Structure formats: C-alpha cells, structure tokens
Short mmCIF file of C-alpha atoms in Angstrom, two decimals:
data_model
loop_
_atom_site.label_atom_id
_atom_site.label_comp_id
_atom_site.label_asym_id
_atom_site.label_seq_id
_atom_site.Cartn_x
_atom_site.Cartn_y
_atom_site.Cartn_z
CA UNK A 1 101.54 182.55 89.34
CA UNK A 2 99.32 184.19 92.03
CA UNK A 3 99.72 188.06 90.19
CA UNK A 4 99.07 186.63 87.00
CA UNK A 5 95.84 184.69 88.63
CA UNK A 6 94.38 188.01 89.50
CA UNK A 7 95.23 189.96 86.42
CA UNK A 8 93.49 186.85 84.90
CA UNK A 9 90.42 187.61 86.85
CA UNK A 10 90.41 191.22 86.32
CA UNK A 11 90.59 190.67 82.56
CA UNK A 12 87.73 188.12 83.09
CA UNK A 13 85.94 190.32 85.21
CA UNK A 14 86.28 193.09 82.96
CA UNK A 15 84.93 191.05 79.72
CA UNK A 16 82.24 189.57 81.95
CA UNK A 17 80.67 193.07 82.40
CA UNK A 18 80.88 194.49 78.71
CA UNK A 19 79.01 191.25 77.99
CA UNK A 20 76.32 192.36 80.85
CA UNK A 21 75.91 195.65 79.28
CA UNK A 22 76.00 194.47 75.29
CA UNK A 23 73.33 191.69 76.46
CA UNK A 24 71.25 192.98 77.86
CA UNK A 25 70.92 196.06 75.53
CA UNK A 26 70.25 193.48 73.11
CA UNK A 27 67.82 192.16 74.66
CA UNK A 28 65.52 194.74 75.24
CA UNK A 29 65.76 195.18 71.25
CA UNK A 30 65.34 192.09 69.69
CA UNK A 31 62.93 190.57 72.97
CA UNK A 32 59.44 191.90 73.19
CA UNK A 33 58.48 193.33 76.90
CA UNK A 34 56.38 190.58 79.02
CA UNK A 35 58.69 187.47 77.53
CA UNK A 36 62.16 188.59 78.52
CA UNK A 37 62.04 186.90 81.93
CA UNK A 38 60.87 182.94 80.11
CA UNK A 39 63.87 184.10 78.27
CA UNK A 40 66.40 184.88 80.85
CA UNK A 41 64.73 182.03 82.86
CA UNK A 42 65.16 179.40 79.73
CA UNK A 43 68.80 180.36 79.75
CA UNK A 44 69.72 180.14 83.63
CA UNK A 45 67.92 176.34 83.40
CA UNK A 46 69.91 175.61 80.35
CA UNK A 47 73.04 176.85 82.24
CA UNK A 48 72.28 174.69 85.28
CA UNK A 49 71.90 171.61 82.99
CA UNK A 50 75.72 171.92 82.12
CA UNK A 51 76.24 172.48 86.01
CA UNK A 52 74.54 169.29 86.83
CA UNK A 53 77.01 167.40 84.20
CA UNK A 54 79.69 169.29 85.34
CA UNK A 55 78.82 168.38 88.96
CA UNK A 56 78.94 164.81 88.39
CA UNK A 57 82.00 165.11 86.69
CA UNK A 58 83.27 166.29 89.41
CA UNK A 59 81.97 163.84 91.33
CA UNK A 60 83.24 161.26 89.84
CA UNK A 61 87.05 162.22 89.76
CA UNK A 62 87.59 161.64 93.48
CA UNK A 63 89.19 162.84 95.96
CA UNK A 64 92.73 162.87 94.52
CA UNK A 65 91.88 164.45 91.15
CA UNK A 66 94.74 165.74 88.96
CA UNK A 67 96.02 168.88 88.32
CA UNK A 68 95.08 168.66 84.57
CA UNK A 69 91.51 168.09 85.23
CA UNK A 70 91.58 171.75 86.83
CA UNK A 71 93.04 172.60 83.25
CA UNK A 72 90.64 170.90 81.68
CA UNK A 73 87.67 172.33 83.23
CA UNK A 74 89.03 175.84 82.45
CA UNK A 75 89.92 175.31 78.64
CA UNK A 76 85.69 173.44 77.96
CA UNK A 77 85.01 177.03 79.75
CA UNK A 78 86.64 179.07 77.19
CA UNK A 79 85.80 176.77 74.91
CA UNK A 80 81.68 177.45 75.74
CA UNK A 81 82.73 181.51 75.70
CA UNK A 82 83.89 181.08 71.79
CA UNK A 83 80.92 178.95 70.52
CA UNK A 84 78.70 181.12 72.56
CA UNK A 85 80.17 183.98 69.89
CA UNK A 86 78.47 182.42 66.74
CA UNK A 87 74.85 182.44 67.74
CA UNK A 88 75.35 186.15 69.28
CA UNK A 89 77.17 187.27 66.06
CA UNK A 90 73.91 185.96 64.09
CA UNK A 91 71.48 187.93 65.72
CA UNK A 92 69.68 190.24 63.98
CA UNK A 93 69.37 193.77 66.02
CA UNK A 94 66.68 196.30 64.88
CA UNK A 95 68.24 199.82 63.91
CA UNK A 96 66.73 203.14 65.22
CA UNK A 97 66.31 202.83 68.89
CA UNK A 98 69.54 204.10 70.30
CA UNK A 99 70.17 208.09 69.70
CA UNK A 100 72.78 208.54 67.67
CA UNK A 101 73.46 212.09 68.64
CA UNK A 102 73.53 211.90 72.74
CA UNK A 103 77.21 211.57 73.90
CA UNK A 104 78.17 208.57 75.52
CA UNK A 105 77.54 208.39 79.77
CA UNK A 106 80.57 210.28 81.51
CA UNK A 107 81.40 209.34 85.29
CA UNK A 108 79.81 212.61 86.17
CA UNK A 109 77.08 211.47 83.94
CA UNK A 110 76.71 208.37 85.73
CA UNK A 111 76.54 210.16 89.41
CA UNK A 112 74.28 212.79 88.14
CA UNK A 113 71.80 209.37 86.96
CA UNK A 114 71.96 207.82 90.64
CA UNK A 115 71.38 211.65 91.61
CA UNK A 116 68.58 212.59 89.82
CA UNK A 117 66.64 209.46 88.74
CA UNK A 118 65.25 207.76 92.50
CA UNK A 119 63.66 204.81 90.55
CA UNK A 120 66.99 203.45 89.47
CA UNK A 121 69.01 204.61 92.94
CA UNK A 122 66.67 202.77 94.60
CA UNK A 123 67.09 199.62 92.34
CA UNK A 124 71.11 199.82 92.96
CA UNK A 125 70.20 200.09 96.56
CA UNK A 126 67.92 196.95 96.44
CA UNK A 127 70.62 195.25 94.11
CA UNK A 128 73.50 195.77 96.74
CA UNK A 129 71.07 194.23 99.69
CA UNK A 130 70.44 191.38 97.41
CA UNK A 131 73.93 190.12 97.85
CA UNK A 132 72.64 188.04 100.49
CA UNK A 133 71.75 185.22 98.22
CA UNK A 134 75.35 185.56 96.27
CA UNK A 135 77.75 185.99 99.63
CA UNK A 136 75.87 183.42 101.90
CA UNK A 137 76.85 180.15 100.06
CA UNK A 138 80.75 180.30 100.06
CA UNK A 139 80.16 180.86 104.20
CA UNK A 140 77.76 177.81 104.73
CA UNK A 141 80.38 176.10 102.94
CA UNK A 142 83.43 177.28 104.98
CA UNK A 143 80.99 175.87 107.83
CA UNK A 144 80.55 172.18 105.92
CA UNK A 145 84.22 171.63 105.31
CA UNK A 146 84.28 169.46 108.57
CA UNK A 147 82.19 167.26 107.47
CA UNK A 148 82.32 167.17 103.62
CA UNK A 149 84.80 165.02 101.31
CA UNK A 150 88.00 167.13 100.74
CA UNK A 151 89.18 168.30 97.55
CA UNK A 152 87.58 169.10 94.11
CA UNK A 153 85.05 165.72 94.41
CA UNK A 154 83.83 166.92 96.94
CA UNK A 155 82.50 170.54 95.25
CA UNK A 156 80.54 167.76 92.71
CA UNK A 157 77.14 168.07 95.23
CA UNK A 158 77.13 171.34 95.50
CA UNK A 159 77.94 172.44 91.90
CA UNK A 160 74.98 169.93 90.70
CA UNK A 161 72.75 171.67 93.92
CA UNK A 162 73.10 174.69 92.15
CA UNK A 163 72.53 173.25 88.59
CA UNK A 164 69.33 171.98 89.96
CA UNK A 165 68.15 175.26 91.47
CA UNK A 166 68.68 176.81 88.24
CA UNK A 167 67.27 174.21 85.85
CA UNK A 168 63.89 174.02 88.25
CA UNK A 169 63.87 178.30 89.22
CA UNK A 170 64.60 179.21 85.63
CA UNK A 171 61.71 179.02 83.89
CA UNK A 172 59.50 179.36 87.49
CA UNK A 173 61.32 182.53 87.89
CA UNK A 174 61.58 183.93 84.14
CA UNK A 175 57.62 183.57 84.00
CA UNK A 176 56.30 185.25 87.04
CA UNK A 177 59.26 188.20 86.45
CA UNK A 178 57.08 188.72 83.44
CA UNK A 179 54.33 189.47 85.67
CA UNK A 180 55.80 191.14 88.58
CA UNK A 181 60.29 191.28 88.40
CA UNK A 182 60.25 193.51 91.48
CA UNK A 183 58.00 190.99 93.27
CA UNK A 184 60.45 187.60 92.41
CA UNK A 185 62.80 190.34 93.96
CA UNK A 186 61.23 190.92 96.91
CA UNK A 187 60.00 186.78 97.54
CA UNK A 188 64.00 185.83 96.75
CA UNK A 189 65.09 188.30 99.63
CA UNK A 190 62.90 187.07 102.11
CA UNK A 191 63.67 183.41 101.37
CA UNK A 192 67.26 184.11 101.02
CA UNK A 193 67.44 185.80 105.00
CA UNK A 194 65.00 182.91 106.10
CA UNK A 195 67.14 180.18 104.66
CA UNK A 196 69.57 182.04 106.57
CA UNK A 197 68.38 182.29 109.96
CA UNK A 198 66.49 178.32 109.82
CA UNK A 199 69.79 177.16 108.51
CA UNK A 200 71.61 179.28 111.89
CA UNK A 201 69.14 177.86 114.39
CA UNK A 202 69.13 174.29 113.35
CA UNK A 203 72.50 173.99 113.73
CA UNK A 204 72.97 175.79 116.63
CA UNK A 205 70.15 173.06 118.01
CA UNK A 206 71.13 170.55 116.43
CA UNK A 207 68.19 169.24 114.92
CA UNK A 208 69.52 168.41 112.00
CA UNK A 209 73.16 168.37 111.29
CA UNK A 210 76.12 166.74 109.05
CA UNK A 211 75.99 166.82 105.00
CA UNK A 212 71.97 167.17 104.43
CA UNK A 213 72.06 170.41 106.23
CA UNK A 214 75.01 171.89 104.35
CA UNK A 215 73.92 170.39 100.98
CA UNK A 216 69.71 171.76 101.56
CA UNK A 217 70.93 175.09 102.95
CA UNK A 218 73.44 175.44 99.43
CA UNK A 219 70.71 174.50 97.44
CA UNK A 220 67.43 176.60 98.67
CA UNK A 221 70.39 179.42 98.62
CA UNK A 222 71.07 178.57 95.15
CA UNK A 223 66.98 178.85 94.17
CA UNK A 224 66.64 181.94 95.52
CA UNK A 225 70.01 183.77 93.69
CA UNK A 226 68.38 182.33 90.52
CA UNK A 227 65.05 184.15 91.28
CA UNK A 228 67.48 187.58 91.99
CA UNK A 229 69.05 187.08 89.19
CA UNK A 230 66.34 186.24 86.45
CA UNK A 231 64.21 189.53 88.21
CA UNK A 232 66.83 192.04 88.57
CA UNK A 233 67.87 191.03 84.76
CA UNK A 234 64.24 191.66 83.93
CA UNK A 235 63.33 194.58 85.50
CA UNK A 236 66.65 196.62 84.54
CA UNK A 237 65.66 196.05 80.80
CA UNK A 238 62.40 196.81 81.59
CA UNK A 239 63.15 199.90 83.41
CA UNK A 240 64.17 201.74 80.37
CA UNK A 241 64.51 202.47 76.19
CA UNK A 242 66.92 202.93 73.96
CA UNK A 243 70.76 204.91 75.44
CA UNK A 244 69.00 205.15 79.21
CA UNK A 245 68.54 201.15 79.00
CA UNK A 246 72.66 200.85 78.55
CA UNK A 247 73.43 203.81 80.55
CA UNK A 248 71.65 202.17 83.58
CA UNK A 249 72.90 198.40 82.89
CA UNK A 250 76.23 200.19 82.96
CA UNK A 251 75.85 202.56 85.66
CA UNK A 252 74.35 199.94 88.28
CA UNK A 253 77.23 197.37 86.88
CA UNK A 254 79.77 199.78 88.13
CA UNK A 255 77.99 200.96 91.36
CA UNK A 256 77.41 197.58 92.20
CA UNK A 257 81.18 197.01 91.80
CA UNK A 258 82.19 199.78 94.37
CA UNK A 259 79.10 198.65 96.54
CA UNK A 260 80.34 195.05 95.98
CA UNK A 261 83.88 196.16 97.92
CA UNK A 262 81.91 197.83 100.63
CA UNK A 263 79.91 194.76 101.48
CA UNK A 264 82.64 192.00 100.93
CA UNK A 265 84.91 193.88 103.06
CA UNK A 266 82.45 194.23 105.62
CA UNK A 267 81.46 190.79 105.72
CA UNK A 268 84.81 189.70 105.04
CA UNK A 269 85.88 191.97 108.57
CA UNK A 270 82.65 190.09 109.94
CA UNK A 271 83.41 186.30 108.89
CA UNK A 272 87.56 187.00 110.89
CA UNK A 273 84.88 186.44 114.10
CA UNK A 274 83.77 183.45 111.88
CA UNK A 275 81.54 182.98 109.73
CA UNK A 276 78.28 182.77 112.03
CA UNK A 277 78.33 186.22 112.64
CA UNK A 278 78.95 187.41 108.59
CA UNK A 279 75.83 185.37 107.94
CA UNK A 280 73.70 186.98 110.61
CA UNK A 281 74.61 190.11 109.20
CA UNK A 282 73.96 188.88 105.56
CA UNK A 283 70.05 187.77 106.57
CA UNK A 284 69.72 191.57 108.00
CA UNK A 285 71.13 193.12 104.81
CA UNK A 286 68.62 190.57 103.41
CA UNK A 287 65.85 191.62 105.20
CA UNK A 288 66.35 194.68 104.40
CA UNK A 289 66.11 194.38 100.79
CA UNK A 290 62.49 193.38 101.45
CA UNK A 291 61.23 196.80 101.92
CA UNK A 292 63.42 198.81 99.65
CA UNK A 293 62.89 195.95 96.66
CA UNK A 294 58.91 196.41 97.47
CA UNK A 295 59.43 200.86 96.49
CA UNK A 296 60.77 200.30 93.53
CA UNK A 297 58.13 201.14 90.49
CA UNK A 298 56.17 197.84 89.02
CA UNK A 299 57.44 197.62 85.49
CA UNK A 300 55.78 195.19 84.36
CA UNK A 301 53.71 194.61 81.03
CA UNK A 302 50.69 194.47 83.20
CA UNK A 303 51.56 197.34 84.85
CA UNK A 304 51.98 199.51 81.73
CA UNK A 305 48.71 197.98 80.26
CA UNK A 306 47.19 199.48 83.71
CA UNK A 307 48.80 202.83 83.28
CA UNK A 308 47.24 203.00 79.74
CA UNK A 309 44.20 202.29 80.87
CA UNK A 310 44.18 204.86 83.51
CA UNK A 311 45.23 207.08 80.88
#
C-alpha cells in the first residue's frame, strides 16, 4: 500500500507539472499582458472558496471520522480534475505564436538557458528562496499538534485558514502583479520571514500561546504563499513569447524540482533538531529572497509602456 502511495504521487506529481507548463503557455496566448494576474488571482480565490467548504466539512466529521470519508475526499478531487477538462478543452488558442521549426528544449538545452539567460537564473534562484512560504506551514503545525484536536477534524481550521487567505489575497494579489509581479514577490518574502520570526518570539515569550497562535501564524503564512504564487505565475508568463515562454515554465519547473530536494532535505536534516531551528533557517532563506526577488527585471505592462517611451 505504501509503494503504490508513492508511485501514486509521482504519477500525480508528474501530471501536475505538464498541466503547469500547458497552462500557463496558454495563458500567455489567449490572456492579454497587464490582466493575467486578476486572472490567476480570480482563480486562487475561487480555489479557496472550495477550501473553505471543504474545511468545514472537515470540521464537521469529528474527531473519529471514517476511513471512507478519506476516500471520499479523494474521488470529489478527481472528480474536480475531469470537469476541469471540459472548459480547458473549449478554449480557443490563437495559432502562429509558437515556432514551428525550433526543436523542442533538450536537457543540455535547458542548462545552456539557466547558463546564458541571468534574468531567468535569477528568477529560479528567487523561486527556490521563496519556499519559505510553502515549507513553513507543515512545521508550525508539527509545533500545534499539542494543543490542537487530533485527527482529520482537526485539519478543518486550517484547511478553511488557507481557503480564506486565498479567497481575500487572490484578487489583492492578481491586481497589483499586474502592476509590479516581482514586487508582490518581494512584499510576500518579507512577510513570509517576518511571520516567521514574530510567530518564533511570541512563543518563545509566551505572549500569546495555544490554538490562536497556531491558527494566525497558518493563516498570514497562507496569504503570503498566495501572493508568491499569483506573482511568480505572472511574471514567468510575462517574462517571455512564444517556445521561450514554455521552455522557461518547463525549465524552472524542473530546476525547482532538483532545488526542491536540496532544500527539503536540508530543512528536513534541520527540523531532526526540531522544528524551531528548520524555521529559523526558512525566515533566512526568506530573507534572502528579498534582495535577489528585488534584481530581477520589472516586467510589467507599465514597465514595457516605459521602455517604449524611452524608446
């Protein structure tokens, strides 16, 4: 049961990143520049709306849920994966952008791109320090289990915390990474080591303590991956046209996956001290995003309405 759990999650994992590529390609055909974060924002709120339902779902079940609601919850999950194939399948993709005669990205391809291109090795770079926001959570909740309600009720608060950050960050987020992505960048990574560090020192104080601490900390956490999210979504589609558009949604997918076993391990190696000193070390990688996210080049509509200009 366990092997066939992973190879499960591979195969999801897998199909989970062709969908990344093929979306966001699509995306930056159909969706003009200067409305594709409202739209990425739009979706992440609608998301979080069937969070907050599933949250109190959750919630309600108690402490002693059955095994078949686990079942349940997976097969309305494929279910949403299927439907979400019909509106997809109907949309209408312009012809003519992609280059019909440049051969498809090789792996040497791919290394030669974070080589040679410093705009988008710097974005993989400020993409890998932005883990902070996605590897914090499950480690302020290893720290609430103490004092939380056991079992799959007691995930209800958390999963409708995060429905919430994402129904009231998705638009916020999805209009200002019209304006400036690399700036909702740059504001999420500084939130997500401060939430950090406030989070570390109140509870090493005591202050405040039990549930509202855990909970608050989840859920400011939660705002600010939504902001990383809806702006590093904008500004790779932004970045580029046409074949270099996929080639760097698909390059920085699989970079991030290599980068993604360099940081979980080392955070993983981190949190067998507990998981105190893995989040110390996540608000650092944090803070270091701040700078690198603030290089990258401003991509925005404004920005290329500036450049004109100048011209």
């Amino acid at each position: 049961a366990g092997l066939g759990v992973l190879g499960a999650l591979v195969l999801f994992a897998v199909a989970r990143s062709l969908c990344s590529i093929t979306a966001k390609d699509v995306m930056g055909r159909v969706i003009d520049k200067g409305t594709r974060g409202r739209v990425t924002g739009t979706s992440a709120a609608a998301a979080g709306l069937v969070a907050i339902a599933l949250g109190l779902g959750l919630r309600q079940l108690g402490p002693d849920a059955p095994t078949w609601s686990f079942a349940l919850l997976l097969a309305v999950g494929a279910a949403m994966w299927l439907v979400a194939m019909v509106p997809f399948a109907r949309i209408d993709e312009p012809a003519g952008e992609h280059d019909e005669d440049v051969d498809a990205t090789t792996a040497l391809g791919a290394l030669s791109l974070l080589r040679d291109d410093p705009a988008f090795r710097r974005f993989v770079v400020s993409r890998t320090l932005l883990l902070v926001s996605a590897l914090s959570p499950p480690y302020v909740i290893s720290l609430a289990q103490a004092e939380v309600s056991s079992g799959i009720a007691g995930v209800g608060p958390y999963v409708v915390a995060s429905g919430l950050a994402a129904v009231l960050g998705g638009r916020l987020w999805g209009d200002a990474a019209d304006r400036s992505s690399r700036l909702v960048m740059v504001g999420a990574a500084a939130a997500a080591s401060a939430v950090v560090i406030v989070f570390l020192v109140l509870r090493a104080t005591g202050v405040l303590g039990g549930s509202a601490l855990y909970l608050g900390t989840y859920a400011l956490l939660a705002l600010t991956h939504t902001a990383v999210r809806v702006g590093r979504k904008t500004y790779v589609v932004d970045l580029a046209e046409g074949n270099r558009r996929t080639d760097y949604v698909a390059v920085s997918n699989t970079a991030m996956g290599v980068l993604l076993l360099v940081v979980g391990g080392l955070t993983s190696a981190l949190s067998a001290l507990g998981p105190v000193p893995a989040l110390i070390a996540l608000a650092v990688v944090g803070a270091a995003a701040v700078p690198t996210t603030l290089s990258l080049p401003e991509v925005s509509l404004d920005a290329d309405d500036d450049a004109d200009v100048d011209a």
